[in-house]
JSON list of N, CA and C in Angstrom, two decimals:
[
{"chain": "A", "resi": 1, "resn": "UNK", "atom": "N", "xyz": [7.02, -10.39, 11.86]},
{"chain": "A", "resi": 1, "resn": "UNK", "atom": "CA", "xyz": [5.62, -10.74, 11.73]},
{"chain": "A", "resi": 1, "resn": "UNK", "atom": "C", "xyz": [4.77, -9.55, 12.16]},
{"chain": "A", "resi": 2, "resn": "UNK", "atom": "N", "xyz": [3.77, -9.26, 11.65]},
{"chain": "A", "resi": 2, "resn": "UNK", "atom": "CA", "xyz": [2.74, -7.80, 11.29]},
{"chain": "A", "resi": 2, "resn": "UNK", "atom": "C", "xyz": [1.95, -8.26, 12.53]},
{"chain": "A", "resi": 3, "resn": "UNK", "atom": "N", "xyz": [1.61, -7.83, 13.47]},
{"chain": "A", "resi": 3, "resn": "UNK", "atom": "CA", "xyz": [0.62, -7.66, 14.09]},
{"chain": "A", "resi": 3, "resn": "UNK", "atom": "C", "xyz": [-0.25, -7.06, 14.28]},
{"chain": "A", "resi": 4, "resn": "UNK", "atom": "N", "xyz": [-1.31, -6.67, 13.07]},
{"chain": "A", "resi": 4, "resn": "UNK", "atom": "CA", "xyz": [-2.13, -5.07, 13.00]},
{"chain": "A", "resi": 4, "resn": "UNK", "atom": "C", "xyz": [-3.37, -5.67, 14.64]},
{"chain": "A", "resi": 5, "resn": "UNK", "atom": "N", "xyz": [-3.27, -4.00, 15.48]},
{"chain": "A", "resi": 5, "resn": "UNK", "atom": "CA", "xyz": [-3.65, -4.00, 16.19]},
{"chain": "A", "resi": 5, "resn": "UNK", "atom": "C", "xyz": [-4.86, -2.54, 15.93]},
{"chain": "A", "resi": 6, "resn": "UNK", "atom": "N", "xyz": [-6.14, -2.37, 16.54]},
{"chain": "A", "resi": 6, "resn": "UNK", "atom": "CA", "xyz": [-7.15, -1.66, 16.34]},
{"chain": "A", "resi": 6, "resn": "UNK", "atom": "C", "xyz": [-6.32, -0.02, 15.96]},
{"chain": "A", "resi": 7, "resn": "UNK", "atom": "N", "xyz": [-7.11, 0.65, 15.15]},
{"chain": "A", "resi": 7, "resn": "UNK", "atom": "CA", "xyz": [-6.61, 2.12, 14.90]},
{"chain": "A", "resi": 7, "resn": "UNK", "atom": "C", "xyz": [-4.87, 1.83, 14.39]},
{"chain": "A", "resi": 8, "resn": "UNK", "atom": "N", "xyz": [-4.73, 0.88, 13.98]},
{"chain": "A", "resi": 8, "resn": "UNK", "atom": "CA", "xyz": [-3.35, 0.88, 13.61]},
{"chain": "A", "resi": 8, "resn": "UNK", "atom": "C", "xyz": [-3.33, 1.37, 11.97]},
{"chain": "A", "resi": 9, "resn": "UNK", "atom": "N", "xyz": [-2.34, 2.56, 11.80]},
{"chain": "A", "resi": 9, "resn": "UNK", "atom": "CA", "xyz": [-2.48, 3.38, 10.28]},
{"chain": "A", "resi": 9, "resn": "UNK", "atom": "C", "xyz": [-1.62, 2.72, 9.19]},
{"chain": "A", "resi": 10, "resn": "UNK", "atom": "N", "xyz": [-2.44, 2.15, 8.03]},
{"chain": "A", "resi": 10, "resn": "UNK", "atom": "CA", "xyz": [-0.99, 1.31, 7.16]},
{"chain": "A", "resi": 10, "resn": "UNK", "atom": "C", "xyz": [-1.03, 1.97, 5.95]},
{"chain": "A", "resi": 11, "resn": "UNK", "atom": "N", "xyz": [-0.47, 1.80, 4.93]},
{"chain": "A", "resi": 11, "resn": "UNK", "atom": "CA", "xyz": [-0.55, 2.51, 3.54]},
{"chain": "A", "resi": 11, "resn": "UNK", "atom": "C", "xyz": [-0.46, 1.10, 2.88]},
{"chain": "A", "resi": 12, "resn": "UNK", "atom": "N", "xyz": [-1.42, 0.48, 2.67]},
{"chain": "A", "resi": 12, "resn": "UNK", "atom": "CA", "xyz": [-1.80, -0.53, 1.67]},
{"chain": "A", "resi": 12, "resn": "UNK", "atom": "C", "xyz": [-1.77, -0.57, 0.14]},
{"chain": "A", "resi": 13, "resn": "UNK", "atom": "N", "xyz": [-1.99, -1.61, -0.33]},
{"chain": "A", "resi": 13, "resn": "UNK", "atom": "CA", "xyz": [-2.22, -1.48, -2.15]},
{"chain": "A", "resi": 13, "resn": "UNK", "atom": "C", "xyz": [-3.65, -2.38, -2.16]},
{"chain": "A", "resi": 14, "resn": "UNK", "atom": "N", "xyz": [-4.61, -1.31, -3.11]},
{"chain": "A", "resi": 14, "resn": "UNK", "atom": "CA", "xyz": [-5.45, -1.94, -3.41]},
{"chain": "A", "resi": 14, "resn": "UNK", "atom": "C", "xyz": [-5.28, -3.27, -4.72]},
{"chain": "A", "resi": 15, "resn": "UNK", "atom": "N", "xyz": [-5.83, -4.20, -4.24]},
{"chain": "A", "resi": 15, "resn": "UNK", "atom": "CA", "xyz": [-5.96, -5.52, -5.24]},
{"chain": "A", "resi": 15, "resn": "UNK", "atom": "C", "xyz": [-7.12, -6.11, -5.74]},
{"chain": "A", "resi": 16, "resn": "UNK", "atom": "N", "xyz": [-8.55, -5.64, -5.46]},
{"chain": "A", "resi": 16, "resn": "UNK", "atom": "CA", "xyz": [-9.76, -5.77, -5.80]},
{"chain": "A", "resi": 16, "resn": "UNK", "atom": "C", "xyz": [-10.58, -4.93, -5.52]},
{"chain": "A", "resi": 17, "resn": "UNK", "atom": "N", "xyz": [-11.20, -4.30, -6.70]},
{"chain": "A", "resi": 17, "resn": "UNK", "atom": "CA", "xyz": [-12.53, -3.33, -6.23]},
{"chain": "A", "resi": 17, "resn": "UNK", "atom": "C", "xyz": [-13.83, -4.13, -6.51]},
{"chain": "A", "resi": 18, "resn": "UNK", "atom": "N", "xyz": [-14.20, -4.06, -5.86]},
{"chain": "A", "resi": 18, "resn": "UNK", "atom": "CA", "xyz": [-16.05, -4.68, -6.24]},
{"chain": "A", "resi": 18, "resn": "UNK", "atom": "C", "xyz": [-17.15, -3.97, -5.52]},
{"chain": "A", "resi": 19, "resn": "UNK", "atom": "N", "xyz": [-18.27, -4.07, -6.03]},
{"chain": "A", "resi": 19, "resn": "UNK", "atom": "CA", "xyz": [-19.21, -2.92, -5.43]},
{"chain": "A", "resi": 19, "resn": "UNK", "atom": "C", "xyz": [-19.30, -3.16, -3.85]},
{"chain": "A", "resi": 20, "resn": "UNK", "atom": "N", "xyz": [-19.14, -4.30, -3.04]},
{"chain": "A", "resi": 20, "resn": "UNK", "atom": "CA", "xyz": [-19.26, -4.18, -1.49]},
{"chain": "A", "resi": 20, "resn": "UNK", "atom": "C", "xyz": [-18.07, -3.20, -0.77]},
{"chain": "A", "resi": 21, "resn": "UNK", "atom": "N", "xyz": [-17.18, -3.45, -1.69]},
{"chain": "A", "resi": 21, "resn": "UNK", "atom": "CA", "xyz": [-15.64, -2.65, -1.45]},
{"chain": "A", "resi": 21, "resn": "UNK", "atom": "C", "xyz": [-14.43, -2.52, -2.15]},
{"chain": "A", "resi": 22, "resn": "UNK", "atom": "N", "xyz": [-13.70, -2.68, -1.05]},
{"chain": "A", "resi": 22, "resn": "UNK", "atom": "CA", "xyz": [-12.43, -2.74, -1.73]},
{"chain": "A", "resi": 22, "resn": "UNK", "atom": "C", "xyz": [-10.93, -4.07, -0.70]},
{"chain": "A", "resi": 23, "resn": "UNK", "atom": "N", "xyz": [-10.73, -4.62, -1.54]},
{"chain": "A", "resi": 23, "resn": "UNK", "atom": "CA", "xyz": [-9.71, -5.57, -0.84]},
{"chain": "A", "resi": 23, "resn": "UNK", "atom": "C", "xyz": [-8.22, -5.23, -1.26]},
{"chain": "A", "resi": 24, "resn": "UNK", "atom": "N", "xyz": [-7.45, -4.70, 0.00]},
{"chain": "A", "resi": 24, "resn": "UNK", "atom": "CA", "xyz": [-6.19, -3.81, -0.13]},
{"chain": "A", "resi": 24, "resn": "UNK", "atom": "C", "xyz": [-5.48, -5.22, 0.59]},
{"chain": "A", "resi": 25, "resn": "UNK", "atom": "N", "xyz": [-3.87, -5.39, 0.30]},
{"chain": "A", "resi": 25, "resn": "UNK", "atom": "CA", "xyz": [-3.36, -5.82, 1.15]},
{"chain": "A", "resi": 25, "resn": "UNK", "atom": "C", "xyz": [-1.64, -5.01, 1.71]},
{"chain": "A", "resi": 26, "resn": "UNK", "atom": "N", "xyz": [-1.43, -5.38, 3.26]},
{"chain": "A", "resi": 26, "resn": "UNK", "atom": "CA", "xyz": [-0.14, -4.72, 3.26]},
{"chain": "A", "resi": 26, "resn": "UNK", "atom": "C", "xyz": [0.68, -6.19, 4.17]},
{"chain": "A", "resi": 27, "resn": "UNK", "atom": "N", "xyz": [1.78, -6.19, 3.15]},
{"chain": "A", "resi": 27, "resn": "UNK", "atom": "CA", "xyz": [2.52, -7.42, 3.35]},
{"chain": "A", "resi": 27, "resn": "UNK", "atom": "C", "xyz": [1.52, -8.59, 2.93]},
{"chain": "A", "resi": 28, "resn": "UNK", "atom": "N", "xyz": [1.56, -9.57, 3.98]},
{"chain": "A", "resi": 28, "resn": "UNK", "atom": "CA", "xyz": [0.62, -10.62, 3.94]},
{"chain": "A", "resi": 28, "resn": "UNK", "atom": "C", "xyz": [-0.58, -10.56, 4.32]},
{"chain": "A", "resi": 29, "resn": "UNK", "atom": "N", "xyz": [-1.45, -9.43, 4.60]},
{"chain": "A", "resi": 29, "resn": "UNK", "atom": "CA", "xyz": [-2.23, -9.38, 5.59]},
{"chain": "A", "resi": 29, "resn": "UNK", "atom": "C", "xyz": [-3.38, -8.79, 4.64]},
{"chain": "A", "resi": 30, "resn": "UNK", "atom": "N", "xyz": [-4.48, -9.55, 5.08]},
{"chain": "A", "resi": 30, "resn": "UNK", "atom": "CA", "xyz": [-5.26, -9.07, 3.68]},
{"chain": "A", "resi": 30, "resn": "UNK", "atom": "C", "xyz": [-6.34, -7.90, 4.54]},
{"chain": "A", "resi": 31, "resn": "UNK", "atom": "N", "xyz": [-6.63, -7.06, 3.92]},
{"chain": "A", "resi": 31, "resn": "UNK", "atom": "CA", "xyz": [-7.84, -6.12, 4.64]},
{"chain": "A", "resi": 31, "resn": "UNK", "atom": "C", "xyz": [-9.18, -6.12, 3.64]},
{"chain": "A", "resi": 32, "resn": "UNK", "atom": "N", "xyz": [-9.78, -5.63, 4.19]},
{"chain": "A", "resi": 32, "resn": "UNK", "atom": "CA", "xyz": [-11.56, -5.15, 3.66]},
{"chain": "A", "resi": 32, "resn": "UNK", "atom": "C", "xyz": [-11.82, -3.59, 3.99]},
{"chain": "A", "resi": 33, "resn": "UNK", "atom": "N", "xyz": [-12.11, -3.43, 3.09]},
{"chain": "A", "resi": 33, "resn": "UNK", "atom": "CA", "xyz": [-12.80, -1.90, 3.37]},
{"chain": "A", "resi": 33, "resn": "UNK", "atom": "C", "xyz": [-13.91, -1.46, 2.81]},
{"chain": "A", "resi": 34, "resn": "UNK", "atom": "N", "xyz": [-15.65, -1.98, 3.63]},
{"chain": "A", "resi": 34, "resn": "UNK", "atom": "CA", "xyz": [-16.47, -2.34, 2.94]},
{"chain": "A", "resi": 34, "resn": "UNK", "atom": "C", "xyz": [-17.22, -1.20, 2.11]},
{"chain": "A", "resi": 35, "resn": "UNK", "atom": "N", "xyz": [-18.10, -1.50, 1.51]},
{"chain": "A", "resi": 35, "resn": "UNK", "atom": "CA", "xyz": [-18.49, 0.32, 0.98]},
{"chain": "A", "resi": 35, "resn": "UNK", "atom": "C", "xyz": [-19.29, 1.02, 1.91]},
{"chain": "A", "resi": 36, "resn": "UNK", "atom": "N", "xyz": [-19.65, 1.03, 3.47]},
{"chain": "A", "resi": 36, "resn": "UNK", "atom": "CA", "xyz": [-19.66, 1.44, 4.22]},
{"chain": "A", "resi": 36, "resn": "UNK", "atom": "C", "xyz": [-18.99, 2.58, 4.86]},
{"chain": "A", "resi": 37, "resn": "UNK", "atom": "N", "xyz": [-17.73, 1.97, 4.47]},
{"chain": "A", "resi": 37, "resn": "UNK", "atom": "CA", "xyz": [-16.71, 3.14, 4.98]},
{"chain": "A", "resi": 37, "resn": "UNK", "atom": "C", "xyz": [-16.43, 3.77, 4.08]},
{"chain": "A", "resi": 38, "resn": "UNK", "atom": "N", "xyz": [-17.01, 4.06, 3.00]},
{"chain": "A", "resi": 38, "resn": "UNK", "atom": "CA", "xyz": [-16.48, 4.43, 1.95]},
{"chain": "A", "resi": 38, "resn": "UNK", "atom": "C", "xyz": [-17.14, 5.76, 1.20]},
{"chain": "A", "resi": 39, "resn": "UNK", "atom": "N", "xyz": [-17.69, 6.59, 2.71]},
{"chain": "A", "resi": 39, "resn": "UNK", "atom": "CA", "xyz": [-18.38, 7.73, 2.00]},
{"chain": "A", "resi": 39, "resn": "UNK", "atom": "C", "xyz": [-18.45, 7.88, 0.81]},
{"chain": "A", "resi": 40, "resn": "UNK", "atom": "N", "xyz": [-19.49, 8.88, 0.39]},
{"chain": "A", "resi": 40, "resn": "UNK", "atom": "CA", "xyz": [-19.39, 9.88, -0.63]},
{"chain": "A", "resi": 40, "resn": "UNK", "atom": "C", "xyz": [-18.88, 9.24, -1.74]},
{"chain": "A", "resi": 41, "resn": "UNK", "atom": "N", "xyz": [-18.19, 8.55, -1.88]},
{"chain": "A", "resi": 41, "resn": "UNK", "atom": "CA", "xyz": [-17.23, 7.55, -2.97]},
{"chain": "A", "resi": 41, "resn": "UNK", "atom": "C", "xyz": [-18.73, 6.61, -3.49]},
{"chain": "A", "resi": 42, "resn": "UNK", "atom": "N", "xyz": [-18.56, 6.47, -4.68]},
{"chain": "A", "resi": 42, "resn": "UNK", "atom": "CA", "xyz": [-19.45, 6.04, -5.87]},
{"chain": "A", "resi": 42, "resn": "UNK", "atom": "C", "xyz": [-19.04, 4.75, -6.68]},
{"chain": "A", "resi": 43, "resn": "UNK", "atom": "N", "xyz": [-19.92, 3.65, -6.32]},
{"chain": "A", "resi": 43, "resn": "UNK", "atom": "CA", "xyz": [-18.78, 2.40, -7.47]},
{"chain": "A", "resi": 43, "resn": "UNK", "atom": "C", "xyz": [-19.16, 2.77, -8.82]},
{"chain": "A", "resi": 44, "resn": "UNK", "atom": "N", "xyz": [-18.32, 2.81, -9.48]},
{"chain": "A", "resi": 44, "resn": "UNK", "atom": "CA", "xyz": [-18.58, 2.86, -11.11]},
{"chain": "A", "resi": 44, "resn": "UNK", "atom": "C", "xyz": [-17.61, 2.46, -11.96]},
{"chain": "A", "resi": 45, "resn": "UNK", "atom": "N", "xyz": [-17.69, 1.47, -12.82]},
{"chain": "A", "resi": 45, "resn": "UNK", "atom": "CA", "xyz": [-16.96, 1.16, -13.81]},
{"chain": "A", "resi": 45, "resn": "UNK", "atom": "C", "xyz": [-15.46, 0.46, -13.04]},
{"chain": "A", "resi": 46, "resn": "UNK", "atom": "N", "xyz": [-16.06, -0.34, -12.17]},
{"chain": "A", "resi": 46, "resn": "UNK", "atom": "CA", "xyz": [-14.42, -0.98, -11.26]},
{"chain": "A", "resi": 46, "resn": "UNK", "atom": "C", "xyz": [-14.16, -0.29, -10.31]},
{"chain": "A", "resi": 47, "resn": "UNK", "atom": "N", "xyz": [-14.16, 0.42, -10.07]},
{"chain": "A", "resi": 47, "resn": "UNK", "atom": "CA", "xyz": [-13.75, 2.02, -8.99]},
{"chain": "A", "resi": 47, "resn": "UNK", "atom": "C", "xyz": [-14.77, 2.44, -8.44]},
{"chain": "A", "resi": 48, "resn": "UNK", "atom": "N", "xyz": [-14.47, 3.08, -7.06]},
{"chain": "A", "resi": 48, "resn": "UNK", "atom": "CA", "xyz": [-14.70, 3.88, -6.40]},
{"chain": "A", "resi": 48, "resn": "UNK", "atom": "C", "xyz": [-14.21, 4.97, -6.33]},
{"chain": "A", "resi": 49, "resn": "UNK", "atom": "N", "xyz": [-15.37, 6.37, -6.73]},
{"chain": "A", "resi": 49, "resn": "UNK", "atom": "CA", "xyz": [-15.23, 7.53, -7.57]},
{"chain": "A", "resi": 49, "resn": "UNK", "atom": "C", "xyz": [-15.83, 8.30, -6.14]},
{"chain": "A", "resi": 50, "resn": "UNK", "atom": "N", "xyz": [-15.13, 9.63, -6.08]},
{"chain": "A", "resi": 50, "resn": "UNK", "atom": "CA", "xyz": [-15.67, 10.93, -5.63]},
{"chain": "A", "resi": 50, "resn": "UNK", "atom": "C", "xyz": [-15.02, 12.08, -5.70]},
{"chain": "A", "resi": 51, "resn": "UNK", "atom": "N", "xyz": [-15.68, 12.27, -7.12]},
{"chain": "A", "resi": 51, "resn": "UNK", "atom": "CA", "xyz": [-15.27, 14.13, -7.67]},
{"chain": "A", "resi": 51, "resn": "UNK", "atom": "C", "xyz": [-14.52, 13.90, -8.48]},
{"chain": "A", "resi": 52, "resn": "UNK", "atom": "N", "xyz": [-13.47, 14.26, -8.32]},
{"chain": "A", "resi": 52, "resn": "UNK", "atom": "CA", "xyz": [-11.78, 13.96, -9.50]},
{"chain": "A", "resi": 52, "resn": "UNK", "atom": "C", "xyz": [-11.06, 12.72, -9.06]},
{"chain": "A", "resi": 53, "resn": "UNK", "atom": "N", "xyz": [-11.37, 11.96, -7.68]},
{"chain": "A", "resi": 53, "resn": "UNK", "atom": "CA", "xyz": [-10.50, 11.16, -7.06]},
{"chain": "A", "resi": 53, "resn": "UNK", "atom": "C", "xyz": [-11.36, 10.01, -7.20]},
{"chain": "A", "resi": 54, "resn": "UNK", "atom": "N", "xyz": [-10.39, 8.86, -8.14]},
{"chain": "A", "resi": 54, "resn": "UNK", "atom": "CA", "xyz": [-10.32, 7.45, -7.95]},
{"chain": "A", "resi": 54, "resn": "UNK", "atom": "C", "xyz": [-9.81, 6.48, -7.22]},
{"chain": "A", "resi": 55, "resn": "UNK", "atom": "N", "xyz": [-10.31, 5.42, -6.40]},
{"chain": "A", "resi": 55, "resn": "UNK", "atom": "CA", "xyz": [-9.33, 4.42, -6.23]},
{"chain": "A", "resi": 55, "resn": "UNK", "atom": "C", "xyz": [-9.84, 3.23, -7.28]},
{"chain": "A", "resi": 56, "resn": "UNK", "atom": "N", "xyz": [-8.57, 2.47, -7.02]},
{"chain": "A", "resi": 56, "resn": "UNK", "atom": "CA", "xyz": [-8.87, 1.43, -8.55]},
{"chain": "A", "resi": 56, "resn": "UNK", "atom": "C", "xyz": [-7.68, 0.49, -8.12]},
{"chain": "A", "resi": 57, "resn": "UNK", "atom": "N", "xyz": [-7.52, -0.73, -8.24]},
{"chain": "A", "resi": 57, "resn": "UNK", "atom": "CA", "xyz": [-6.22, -1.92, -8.72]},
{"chain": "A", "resi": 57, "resn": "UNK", "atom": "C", "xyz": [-5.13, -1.20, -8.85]},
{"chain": "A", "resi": 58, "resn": "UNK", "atom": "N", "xyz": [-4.13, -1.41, -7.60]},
{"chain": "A", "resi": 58, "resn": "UNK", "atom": "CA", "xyz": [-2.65, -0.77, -7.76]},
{"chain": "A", "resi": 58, "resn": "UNK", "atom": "C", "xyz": [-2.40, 0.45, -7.32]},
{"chain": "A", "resi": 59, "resn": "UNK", "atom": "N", "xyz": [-3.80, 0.93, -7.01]},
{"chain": "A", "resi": 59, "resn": "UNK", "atom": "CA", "xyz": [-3.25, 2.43, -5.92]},
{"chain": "A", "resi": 59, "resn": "UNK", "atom": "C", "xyz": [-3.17, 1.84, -4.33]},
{"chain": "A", "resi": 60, "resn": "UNK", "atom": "N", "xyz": [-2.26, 2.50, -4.14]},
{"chain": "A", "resi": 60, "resn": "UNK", "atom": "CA", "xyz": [-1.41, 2.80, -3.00]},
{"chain": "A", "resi": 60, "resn": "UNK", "atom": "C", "xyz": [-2.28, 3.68, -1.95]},
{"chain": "A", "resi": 61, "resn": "UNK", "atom": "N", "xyz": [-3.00, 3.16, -0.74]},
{"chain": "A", "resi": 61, "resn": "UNK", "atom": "CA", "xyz": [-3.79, 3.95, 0.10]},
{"chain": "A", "resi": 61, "resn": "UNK", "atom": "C", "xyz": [-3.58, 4.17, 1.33]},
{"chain": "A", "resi": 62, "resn": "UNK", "atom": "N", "xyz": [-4.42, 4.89, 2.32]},
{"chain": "A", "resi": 62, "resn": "UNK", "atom": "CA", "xyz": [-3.71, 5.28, 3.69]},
{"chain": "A", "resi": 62, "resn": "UNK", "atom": "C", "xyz": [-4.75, 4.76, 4.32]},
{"chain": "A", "resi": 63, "resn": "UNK", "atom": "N", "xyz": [-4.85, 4.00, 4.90]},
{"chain": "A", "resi": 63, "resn": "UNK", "atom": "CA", "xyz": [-5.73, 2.70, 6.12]},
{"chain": "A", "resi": 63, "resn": "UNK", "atom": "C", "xyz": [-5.90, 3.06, 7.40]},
{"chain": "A", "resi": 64, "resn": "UNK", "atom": "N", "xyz": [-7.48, 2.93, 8.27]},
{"chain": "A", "resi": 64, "resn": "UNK", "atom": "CA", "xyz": [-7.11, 2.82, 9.23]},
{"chain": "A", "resi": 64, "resn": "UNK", "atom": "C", "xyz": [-7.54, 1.27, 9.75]},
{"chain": "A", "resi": 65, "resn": "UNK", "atom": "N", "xyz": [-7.05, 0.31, 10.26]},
{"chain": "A", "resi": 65, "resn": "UNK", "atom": "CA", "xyz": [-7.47, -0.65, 11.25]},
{"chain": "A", "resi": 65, "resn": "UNK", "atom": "C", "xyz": [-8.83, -0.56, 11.71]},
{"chain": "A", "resi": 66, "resn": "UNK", "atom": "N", "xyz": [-10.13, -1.15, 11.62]},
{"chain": "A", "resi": 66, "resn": "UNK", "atom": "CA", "xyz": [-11.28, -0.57, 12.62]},
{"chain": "A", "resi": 66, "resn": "UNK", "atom": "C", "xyz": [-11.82, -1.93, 13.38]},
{"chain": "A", "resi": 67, "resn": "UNK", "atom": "N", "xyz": [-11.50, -3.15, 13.06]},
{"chain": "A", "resi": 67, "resn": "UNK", "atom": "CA", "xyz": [-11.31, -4.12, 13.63]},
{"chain": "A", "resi": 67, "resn": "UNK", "atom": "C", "xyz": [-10.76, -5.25, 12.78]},
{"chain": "A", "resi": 68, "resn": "UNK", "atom": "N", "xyz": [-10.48, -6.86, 13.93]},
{"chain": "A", "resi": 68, "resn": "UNK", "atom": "CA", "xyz": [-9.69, -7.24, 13.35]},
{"chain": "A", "resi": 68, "resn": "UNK", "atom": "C", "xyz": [-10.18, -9.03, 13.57]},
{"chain": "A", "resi": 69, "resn": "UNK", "atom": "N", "xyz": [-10.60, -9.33, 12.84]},
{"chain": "A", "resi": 69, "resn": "UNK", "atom": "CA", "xyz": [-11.01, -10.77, 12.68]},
{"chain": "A", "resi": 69, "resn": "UNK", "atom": "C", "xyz": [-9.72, -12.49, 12.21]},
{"chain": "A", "resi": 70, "resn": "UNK", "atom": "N", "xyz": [-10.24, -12.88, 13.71]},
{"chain": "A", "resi": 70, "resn": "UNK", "atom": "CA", "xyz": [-9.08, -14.01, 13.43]},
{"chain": "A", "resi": 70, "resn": "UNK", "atom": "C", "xyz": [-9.66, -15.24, 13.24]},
{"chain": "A", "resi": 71, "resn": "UNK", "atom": "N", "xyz": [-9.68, -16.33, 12.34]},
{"chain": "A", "resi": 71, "resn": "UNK", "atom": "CA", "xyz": [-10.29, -17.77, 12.07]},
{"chain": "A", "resi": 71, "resn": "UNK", "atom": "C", "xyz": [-9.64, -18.65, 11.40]},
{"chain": "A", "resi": 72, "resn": "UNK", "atom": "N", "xyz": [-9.51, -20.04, 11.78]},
{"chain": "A", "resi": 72, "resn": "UNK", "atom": "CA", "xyz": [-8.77, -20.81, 11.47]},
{"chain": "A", "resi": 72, "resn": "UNK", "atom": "C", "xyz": [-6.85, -20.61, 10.93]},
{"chain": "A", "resi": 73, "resn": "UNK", "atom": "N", "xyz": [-6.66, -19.59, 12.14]},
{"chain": "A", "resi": 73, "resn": "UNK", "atom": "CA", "xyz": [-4.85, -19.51, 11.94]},
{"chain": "A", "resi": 73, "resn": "UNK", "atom": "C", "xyz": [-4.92, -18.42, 11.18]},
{"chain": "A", "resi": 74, "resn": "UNK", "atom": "N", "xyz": [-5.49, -17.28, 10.32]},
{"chain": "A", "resi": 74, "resn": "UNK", "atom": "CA", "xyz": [-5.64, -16.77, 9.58]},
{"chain": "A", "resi": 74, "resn": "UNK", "atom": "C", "xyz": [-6.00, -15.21, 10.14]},
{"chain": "A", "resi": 75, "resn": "UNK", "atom": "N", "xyz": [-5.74, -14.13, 9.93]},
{"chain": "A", "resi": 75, "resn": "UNK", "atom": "CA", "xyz": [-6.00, -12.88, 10.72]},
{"chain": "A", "resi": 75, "resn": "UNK", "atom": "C", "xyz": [-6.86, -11.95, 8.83]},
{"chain": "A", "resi": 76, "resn": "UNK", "atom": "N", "xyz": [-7.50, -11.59, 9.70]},
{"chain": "A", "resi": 76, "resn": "UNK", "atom": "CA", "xyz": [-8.29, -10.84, 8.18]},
{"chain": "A", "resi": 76, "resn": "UNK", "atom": "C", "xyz": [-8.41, -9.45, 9.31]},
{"chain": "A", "resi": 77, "resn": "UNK", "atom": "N", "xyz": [-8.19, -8.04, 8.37]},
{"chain": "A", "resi": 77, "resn": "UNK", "atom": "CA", "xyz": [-8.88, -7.01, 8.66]},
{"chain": "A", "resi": 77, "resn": "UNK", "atom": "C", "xyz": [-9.76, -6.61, 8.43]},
{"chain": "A", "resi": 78, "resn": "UNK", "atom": "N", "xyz": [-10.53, -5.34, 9.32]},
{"chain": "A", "resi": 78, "resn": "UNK", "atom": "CA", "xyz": [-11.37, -4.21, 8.44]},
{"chain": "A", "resi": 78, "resn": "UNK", "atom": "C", "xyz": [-10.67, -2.86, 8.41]},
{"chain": "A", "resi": 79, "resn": "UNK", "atom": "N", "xyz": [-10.63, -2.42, 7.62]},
{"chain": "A", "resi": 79, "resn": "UNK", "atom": "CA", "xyz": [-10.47, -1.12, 7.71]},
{"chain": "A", "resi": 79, "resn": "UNK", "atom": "C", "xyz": [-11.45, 0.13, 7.11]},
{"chain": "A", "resi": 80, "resn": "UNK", "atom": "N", "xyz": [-11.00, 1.65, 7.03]},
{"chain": "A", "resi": 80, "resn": "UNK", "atom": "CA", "xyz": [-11.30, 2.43, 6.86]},
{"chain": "A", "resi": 80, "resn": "UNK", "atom": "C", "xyz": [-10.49, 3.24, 6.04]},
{"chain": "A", "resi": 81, "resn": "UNK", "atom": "N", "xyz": [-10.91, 4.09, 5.07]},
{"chain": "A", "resi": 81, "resn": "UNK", "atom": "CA", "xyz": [-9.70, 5.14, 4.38]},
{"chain": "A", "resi": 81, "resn": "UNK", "atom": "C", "xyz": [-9.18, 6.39, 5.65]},
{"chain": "A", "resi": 82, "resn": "UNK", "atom": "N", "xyz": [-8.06, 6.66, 5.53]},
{"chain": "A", "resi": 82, "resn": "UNK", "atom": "CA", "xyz": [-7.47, 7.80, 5.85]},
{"chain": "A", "resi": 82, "resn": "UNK", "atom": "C", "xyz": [-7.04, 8.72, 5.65]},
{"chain": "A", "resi": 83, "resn": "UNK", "atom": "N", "xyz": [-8.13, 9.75, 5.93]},
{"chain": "A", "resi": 83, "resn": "UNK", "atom": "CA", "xyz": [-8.11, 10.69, 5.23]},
{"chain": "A", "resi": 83, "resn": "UNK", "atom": "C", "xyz": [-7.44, 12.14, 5.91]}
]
């Protein structure tokens, strides 16, 4: 069983882009990574764009933990890209 704890580094898969963010999950554990954290990166056309580099549905990313929200039995993250 996953226990993501603060600053904890995961390599996730993204599964939804939408303009607030992006919703990655690793194992069972679902994260957020709002467009806040999401410098410089541009939503356009499904994706979040900056320069030559996309993320999009099915890429594979490097996470950090920045906090961690628990409700009704259920653990949700936030995270951050790692860059």
């Amino acid at each position: 069983v996953l226990k993501p704890v603060i600053d904890m580094e995961l390599n996730a898969t993204i599964n939804m882009v939408f303009n607030h963010g992006i919703f990655c999950q690793y194992l069972n554990l679902p994260i957020l990574i709002p467009y806040t954290k999401l410098v410089e990166y541009e939503y356009i056309d499904k994706k979040f764009k900056k320069g030559g580099d996309e993320l999009q549905i099915g890429d594979d990313i490097n996470i950090k933990i920045t906090d961690i929200r628990y409700h009704n039995k259920n653990i949700n993250c936030i995270a951050s890209l790692k860059i």
